[in-house]
PDB file of C-alpha atoms in Angstrom:
ATOM      1  CA  MET A1376       0.000   0.000   0.000  1.00 84.00           C
ATOM      2  CA  ILE A1377       1.287   3.408  -0.971  1.00 91.00           C
ATOM      3  CA  VAL A1378       1.273   5.967   1.831  1.00 90.00           C
ATOM      4  CA  ILE A1379       1.975   9.677   1.740  1.00 92.00           C
ATOM      5  CA  GLN A1380       3.891  11.937   4.083  1.00 89.00           C
ATOM      6  CA  PRO A1381       2.562  14.015   5.649  1.00 90.00           C
ATOM      7  CA  GLU A1382      -0.677  12.049   5.978  1.00 93.00           C
ATOM      8  CA  ASN A1383      -2.684  15.278   6.214  1.00 95.00           C
ATOM      9  CA  PRO A1384      -0.961  17.775   3.880  1.00 97.00           C
ATOM     10  CA  TYR A1385      -1.878  21.440   3.854  1.00 97.00           C
ATOM     11  CA  SER A1386       0.904  23.760   2.708  1.00 97.00           C
ATOM     12  CA  ARG A1387       2.274  24.019  -0.804  1.00 97.00           C
ATOM     13  CA  GLU A1388       5.513  22.424   0.408  1.00 97.00           C
ATOM     14  CA  GLU A1389       3.608  19.522   1.991  1.00 97.00           C
ATOM     15  CA  ILE A1390       1.612  18.991  -1.215  1.00 98.00           C
ATOM     16  CA  LEU A1391       4.818  19.042  -3.271  1.00 97.00           C
ATOM     17  CA  SER A1392       6.388  16.582  -0.830  1.00 96.00           C
ATOM     18  CA  CYS A1393       3.424  14.201  -1.201  1.00 96.00           C
ATOM     19  CA  LEU A1394       3.611  14.450  -4.984  1.00 97.00           C
ATOM     20  CA  ALA A1395       7.362  13.724  -4.953  1.00 96.00           C
ATOM     21  CA  ILE A1396       6.783  10.637  -2.801  1.00 96.00           C
ATOM     22  CA  LEU A1397       3.923   9.522  -5.036  1.00 97.00           C
ATOM     23  CA  GLN A1398       6.011   9.937  -8.179  1.00 97.00           C
ATOM     24  CA  LYS A1399       8.618   7.497  -6.891  1.00 97.00           C
ATOM     25  CA  GLU A1400       6.209   5.134  -5.133  1.00 97.00           C
ATOM     26  CA  VAL A1401       3.879   4.876  -8.127  1.00 97.00           C
ATOM     27  CA  GLU A1402       6.806   4.211 -10.465  1.00 96.00           C
ATOM     28  CA  HIS A1403       8.063   1.488  -8.117  1.00 96.00           C
ATOM     29  CA  PHE A1404       4.562   0.044  -7.658  1.00 95.00           C
ATOM     30  CA  PHE A1405       3.794  -0.268 -11.371  1.00 94.00           C
ATOM     31  CA  HIS A1406       7.313  -1.435 -12.204  1.00 91.00           C
ATOM     32  CA  LYS A1407       6.812  -4.473  -9.914  1.00 92.00           C
ATOM     33  CA  VAL A1408       3.776  -5.702 -11.897  1.00 92.00           C
ATOM     34  CA  PRO A1409       4.811  -8.513 -14.256  1.00 87.00           C
ATOM     35  CA  PRO A1410       4.637  -7.323 -17.897  1.00 83.00           C
ATOM     36  CA  ASN A1411       2.318 -10.202 -18.903  1.00 81.00           C
ATOM     37  CA  VAL A1412      -0.202  -9.034 -16.239  1.00 88.00           C
ATOM     38  CA  PHE A1413       0.368  -5.304 -16.804  1.00 91.00           C
ATOM     39  CA  PHE A1414      -1.562  -5.164 -20.090  1.00 91.00           C
ATOM     40  CA  SER A1415      -4.007  -7.997 -19.441  1.00 89.00           C
ATOM     41  CA  HIS A1416      -7.736  -7.424 -18.999  1.00 88.00           C
ATOM     42  CA  SER A1417      -8.055 -10.673 -17.049  1.00 87.00           C
ATOM     43  CA  LEU A1418      -8.315  -8.779 -13.742  1.00 85.00           C
ATOM     44  CA  GLY A1419     -11.526  -7.053 -14.877  1.00 86.00           C
ATOM     45  CA  GLY A1420     -12.062  -3.426 -15.835  1.00 88.00           C
ATOM     46  CA  TRP A1421      -9.139  -1.359 -17.016  1.00 92.00           C
ATOM     47  CA  SER A1422      -5.821  -3.162 -17.248  1.00 92.00           C
ATOM     48  CA  VAL A1423      -2.998  -2.137 -14.927  1.00 94.00           C
ATOM     49  CA  GLY A1424      -1.417  -0.310 -17.885  1.00 93.00           C
ATOM     50  CA  GLU A1425      -4.649   1.552 -18.642  1.00 94.00           C
ATOM     51  CA  ASN A1426      -4.895   2.654 -15.002  1.00 95.00           C
ATOM     52  CA  PHE A1427      -1.301   3.867 -15.197  1.00 96.00           C
ATOM     53  CA  SER A1428      -2.002   5.742 -18.455  1.00 95.00           C
ATOM     54  CA  HIS A1429      -5.071   7.302 -16.840  1.00 96.00           C
ATOM     55  CA  LEU A1430      -3.014   8.579 -13.898  1.00 97.00           C
ATOM     56  CA  THR A1431      -0.413  10.014 -16.259  1.00 97.00           C
ATOM     57  CA  PHE A1432      -3.078  11.706 -18.377  1.00 97.00           C
ATOM     58  CA  THR A1433      -4.874  13.265 -15.392  1.00 97.00           C
ATOM     59  CA  THR A1434      -1.550  14.443 -13.966  1.00 98.00           C
ATOM     60  CA  ASN A1435      -0.729  16.145 -17.273  1.00 98.00           C
ATOM     61  CA  MET A1436      -4.232  17.654 -17.464  1.00 97.00           C
ATOM     62  CA  LEU A1437      -3.919  19.138 -13.981  1.00 98.00           C
ATOM     63  CA  ALA A1438      -0.439  20.483 -14.791  1.00 98.00           C
ATOM     64  CA  LEU A1439      -1.789  22.097 -17.939  1.00 97.00           C
ATOM     65  CA  GLY A1440      -4.892  23.416 -16.199  1.00 96.00           C
ATOM     66  CA  LEU A1441      -2.889  25.128 -13.477  1.00 96.00           C
ATOM     67  CA  LYS A1442      -0.906  27.029 -16.144  1.00 96.00           C
ATOM     68  CA  ILE A1443      -4.008  28.784 -17.470  1.00 96.00           C
ATOM     69  CA  PRO A1444      -4.013  32.498 -16.546  1.00 96.00           C
ATOM     70  CA  LYS A1445      -5.606  32.796 -13.108  1.00 95.00           C
ATOM     71  CA  ILE A1446      -7.975  35.556 -14.212  1.00 95.00           C
ATOM     72  CA  ILE A1447      -9.794  32.941 -16.321  1.00 96.00           C
ATOM     73  CA  PHE A1448     -10.462  30.854 -13.215  1.00 96.00           C
ATOM     74  CA  ARG A1449     -11.717  33.893 -11.315  1.00 95.00           C
ATOM     75  CA  LEU A1450     -14.083  34.812 -14.164  1.00 96.00           C
ATOM     76  CA  LEU A1451     -15.388  31.271 -14.650  1.00 96.00           C
ATOM     77  CA  TYR A1452     -15.550  29.962 -11.085  1.00 95.00           C
ATOM     78  CA  GLY A1453     -15.396  32.917  -8.707  1.00 93.00           C
ATOM     79  CA  LYS A1454     -13.555  32.943  -5.405  1.00 91.00           C
ATOM     80  CA  PRO A1455     -13.721  30.046  -2.938  1.00 90.00           C
ATOM     81  CA  VAL A1456     -16.001  30.723   0.007  1.00 90.00           C
ATOM     82  CA  SER A1457     -14.582  27.948   2.149  1.00 93.00           C
ATOM     83  CA  GLU A1458     -12.021  25.210   1.827  1.00 96.00           C
ATOM     84  CA  ASN A1459     -12.115  21.583   2.953  1.00 97.00           C
ATOM     85  CA  SER A1460      -9.167  19.997   4.699  1.00 97.00           C
ATOM     86  CA  PHE A1461      -7.405  17.024   3.144  1.00 98.00           C
ATOM     87  CA  LEU A1462      -9.159  14.617   5.526  1.00 97.00           C
ATOM     88  CA  GLU A1463     -12.598  16.146   4.856  1.00 97.00           C
ATOM     89  CA  LEU A1464     -12.072  15.829   1.108  1.00 97.00           C
ATOM     90  CA  LYS A1465     -10.724  12.315   1.510  1.00 97.00           C
ATOM     91  CA  SER A1466     -13.953  11.262   3.188  1.00 96.00           C
ATOM     92  CA  SER A1467     -16.280  12.895   0.643  1.00 97.00           C
ATOM     93  CA  PHE A1468     -14.186  11.825  -2.374  1.00 97.00           C
ATOM     94  CA  PHE A1469     -14.104   8.157  -1.393  1.00 95.00           C
ATOM     95  CA  GLU A1470     -17.823   8.306  -0.583  1.00 95.00           C
ATOM     96  CA  LYS A1471     -18.519   9.603  -4.118  1.00 93.00           C
ATOM     97  CA  LEU A1472     -16.369   6.859  -5.606  1.00 92.00           C
ATOM     98  CA  LYS A1473     -18.677   4.207  -4.115  1.00 90.00           C
ATOM     99  CA  THR A1474     -21.060   5.060  -6.954  1.00 89.00           C
ATOM    100  CA  PRO A1475     -19.649   3.976 -10.346  1.00 83.00           C
ATOM    101  CA  GLN A1476     -18.438   6.967 -12.356  1.00 81.00           C
ATOM    102  CA  ASP A1477     -17.984   7.452 -16.090  1.00 82.00           C
ATOM    103  CA  ALA A1478     -14.446   8.700 -16.669  1.00 81.00           C
ATOM    104  CA  GLY A1479     -15.507  10.402 -19.913  1.00 79.00           C
ATOM    105  CA  ILE A1480     -12.598  12.058 -21.688  1.00 80.00           C
ATOM    106  CA  PHE A1481     -10.299  10.927 -18.875  1.00 84.00           C
ATOM    107  CA  ALA A1482     -10.814   7.233 -19.708  1.00 81.00           C
ATOM    108  CA  PRO A1483      -7.764   5.583 -21.237  1.00 82.00           C
ATOM    109  CA  ALA A1484      -7.820   4.074 -24.702  1.00 78.00           C
ATOM    110  CA  ILE A1485      -8.437   0.348 -24.386  1.00 75.00           C
ATOM    111  CA  GLU A1486      -5.313  -1.374 -25.675  1.00 76.00           C
ATOM    112  CA  ASN A1487      -4.394  -4.909 -26.550  1.00 78.00           C
ATOM    113  CA  SER A1488      -1.177  -6.268 -25.105  1.00 82.00           C
ATOM    114  CA  PRO A1489       1.807  -4.750 -26.947  1.00 84.00           C
ATOM    115  CA  ARG A1490       4.346  -6.907 -28.764  1.00 88.00           C
ATOM    116  CA  ASP A1491       7.050  -5.885 -26.316  1.00 90.00           C
ATOM    117  CA  PRO A1492       5.372  -5.328 -22.910  1.00 88.00           C
ATOM    118  CA  SER A1493       8.644  -4.588 -21.119  1.00 88.00           C
ATOM    119  CA  HIS A1494       9.536  -1.816 -23.570  1.00 91.00           C
ATOM    120  CA  LYS A1495       6.015  -0.347 -23.384  1.00 91.00           C
ATOM    121  CA  LEU A1496       6.257  -0.324 -19.577  1.00 92.00           C
ATOM    122  CA  ILE A1497       9.504   1.669 -19.785  1.00 93.00           C
ATOM    123  CA  ILE A1498       7.743   4.206 -22.034  1.00 94.00           C
ATOM    124  CA  LEU A1499       4.786   4.481 -19.628  1.00 95.00           C
ATOM    125  CA  ILE A1500       7.116   5.033 -16.666  1.00 96.00           C
ATOM    126  CA  ARG A1501       8.965   7.764 -18.583  1.00 97.00           C
ATOM    127  CA  GLU A1502       5.631   9.438 -19.445  1.00 98.00           C
ATOM    128  CA  TRP A1503       4.539   9.231 -15.782  1.00 98.00           C
ATOM    129  CA  ASN A1504       7.751  10.869 -14.567  1.00 98.00           C
ATOM    130  CA  ASN A1505       7.442  13.640 -17.178  1.00 98.00           C
ATOM    131  CA  ALA A1506       3.837  14.283 -16.133  1.00 98.00           C
ATOM    132  CA  CYS A1507       4.911  14.566 -12.496  1.00 98.00           C
ATOM    133  CA  ILE A1508       7.671  17.000 -13.441  1.00 98.00           C
ATOM    134  CA  ASN A1509       5.108  19.076 -15.365  1.00 98.00           C
ATOM    135  CA  LEU A1510       2.767  19.172 -12.365  1.00 98.00           C
ATOM    136  CA  VAL A1511       5.515  20.217  -9.963  1.00 98.00           C
ATOM    137  CA  SER A1512       6.551  22.935 -12.422  1.00 97.00           C
ATOM    138  CA  SER A1513       2.972  24.239 -12.537  1.00 97.00           C
ATOM    139  CA  LEU A1514       2.611  24.193  -8.748  1.00 97.00           C
ATOM    140  CA  GLU A1515       5.900  26.009  -8.259  1.00 96.00           C
ATOM    141  CA  MET A1516       4.394  28.960 -10.171  1.00 96.00           C
ATOM    142  CA  ILE A1517       1.481  29.179  -7.699  1.00 97.00           C
ATOM    143  CA  THR A1518       1.898  30.875  -4.336  1.00 97.00           C
ATOM    144  CA  GLU A1519       0.631  29.531  -1.036  1.00 97.00           C
ATOM    145  CA  THR A1520      -2.097  32.192  -0.994  1.00 96.00           C
ATOM    146  CA  GLU A1521      -3.171  31.478  -4.581  1.00 97.00           C
ATOM    147  CA  LEU A1522      -3.827  27.839  -3.680  1.00 97.00           C
ATOM    148  CA  SER A1523      -6.754  29.037  -1.567  1.00 97.00           C
ATOM    149  CA  VAL A1524      -8.055  32.016  -3.538  1.00 96.00           C
ATOM    150  CA  TYR A1525      -8.649  30.447  -6.967  1.00 97.00           C
ATOM    151  CA  ARG A1526     -11.105  27.729  -7.931  1.00 96.00           C
ATOM    152  CA  ILE A1527     -11.065  25.134 -10.674  1.00 96.00           C
ATOM    153  CA  GLN A1528     -13.678  22.662 -11.911  1.00 95.00           C
ATOM    154  CA  HIS A1529     -13.079  19.065 -10.827  1.00 95.00           C
ATOM    155  CA  PRO A1530     -14.942  16.437 -12.912  1.00 93.00           C
ATOM    156  CA  LEU A1531     -16.312  14.630  -9.851  1.00 94.00           C
ATOM    157  CA  MET A1532     -16.285  17.147  -6.997  1.00 96.00           C
ATOM    158  CA  GLY A1533     -17.313  20.341  -8.833  1.00 95.00           C
ATOM    159  CA  ARG A1534     -15.736  23.696  -8.055  1.00 96.00           C
ATOM    160  CA  VAL A1535     -12.815  23.395  -5.669  1.00 97.00           C
ATOM    161  CA  SER A1536      -9.858  25.549  -4.697  1.00 97.00           C
ATOM    162  CA  PHE A1537      -6.455  24.933  -6.258  1.00 98.00           C
ATOM    163  CA  ARG A1538      -5.375  23.452  -2.900  1.00 98.00           C
ATOM    164  CA  GLU A1539      -8.376  21.109  -2.891  1.00 98.00           C
ATOM    165  CA  VAL A1540      -7.716  19.967  -6.466  1.00 98.00           C
ATOM    166  CA  CYS A1541      -4.184  19.048  -5.389  1.00 98.00           C
ATOM    167  CA  TYR A1542      -5.624  17.034  -2.501  1.00 98.00           C
ATOM    168  CA  LEU A1543      -8.034  15.345  -4.900  1.00 98.00           C
ATOM    169  CA  HIS A1544      -5.226  14.500  -7.281  1.00 98.00           C
ATOM    170  CA  ILE A1545      -3.245  12.861  -4.470  1.00 98.00           C
ATOM    171  CA  LEU A1546      -6.356  10.917  -3.429  1.00 98.00           C
ATOM    172  CA  HIS A1547      -7.054   9.928  -7.034  1.00 97.00           C
ATOM    173  CA  ILE A1548      -3.583   8.406  -7.360  1.00 98.00           C
ATOM    174  CA  LEU A1549      -4.010   6.535  -4.065  1.00 97.00           C
ATOM    175  CA  HIS A1550      -7.440   5.291  -5.199  1.00 96.00           C
ATOM    176  CA  HIS A1551      -6.153   3.784  -8.461  1.00 95.00           C
ATOM    177  CA  THR A1552      -3.076   2.179  -6.949  1.00 96.00           C
ATOM    178  CA  SER A1553      -5.193   0.705  -4.161  1.00 95.00           C
ATOM    179  CA  LYS A1554      -7.680  -0.727  -6.689  1.00 93.00           C
ATOM    180  CA  ILE A1555      -4.870  -2.327  -8.675  1.00 94.00           C
ATOM    181  CA  GLU A1556      -3.251  -3.690  -5.531  1.00 94.00           C
ATOM    182  CA  THR A1557      -6.559  -5.312  -4.516  1.00 92.00           C
ATOM    183  CA  LYS A1558      -7.051  -6.819  -7.988  1.00 89.00           C
ATOM    184  CA  LEU A1559      -3.519  -8.238  -7.990  1.00 91.00           C
ATOM    185  CA  LYS A1560      -3.960  -9.756  -4.519  1.00 89.00           C
ATOM    186  CA  ASN A1561      -7.299 -11.307  -5.512  1.00 83.00           C
ATOM    187  CA  ALA A1562      -5.756 -12.711  -8.689  1.00 77.00           C
ATOM    188  CA  SER A1563      -2.824 -14.261  -6.796  1.00 72.00           C
ATOM    189  CA  ARG A1564      -5.257 -15.844  -4.281  1.00 64.00           C
ATOM    190  CA  SER A1565      -7.253 -17.334  -7.147  1.00 53.00           C
ATOM    191  CA  ILE A1566      -4.123 -18.831  -8.704  1.00 49.00           C
ATOM    192  CA  GLU A1567      -2.989 -20.237  -5.330  1.00 50.00           C
ATOM    193  CA  SER A1568      -6.354 -21.946  -4.734  1.00 46.00           C
ATOM    194  CA  ILE A1569      -6.171 -23.875  -8.036  1.00 40.00           C
TER     195      ILE A1569
END
C-alpha cells in the first residue's frame, strides 16, 4: 500500500512533498507488476497499464490546467467561500467513488497487449515521470495564498480551490493504486487456490 507523508498535507511544500513521494512510489509500484499481467484485462475493468495511463493523463491535465491564466479561473468559477481539509475531502471523495463513475474524456484508450510489454512499460514510466515534473513545475508557479483564492472545476467534486484539487489529485492516485493492488492480490489468491 502506498502511503503519503505528511498524511494530512496542507501547505504548498507539503503537497509538493506528497507528490514527490507519489512519483517514486507509483513508479516502483507499477514497475513491480509482471509485464504479462500489466496489459491484461483478465483482472476485470481497465488493465494495470490503462490505469497507469489514466493517472499520467490526469496528472498532465492538472499540470496544464494550473498554467491557465488565473484571471480565467476567477471569471469562470469565482472565489472560494470555504475550503475543505485534506481529511474532509478524503472522506467525501471516497464516498462519491462508491457510486460507479464514467471517466468520460479521462478514460484511457483500451489497448491490446503490446508486442514488447517490457519496452512499453519503460515508455509508460517515462511518461509518468514527465507528467509529475510538469505538475511540480505548474505548482511552483502558484503561491501559497493562490492555492486558496482560486477555484477550478473538478470532474467529480465540482468547483474546488487549487489546494483542494491538489488534494483530490493525491487521493485519485491513491485510489487507483489501491484498486490495482486489490485486484492483484485477488488474482494471486485465485491462482494459489487452483
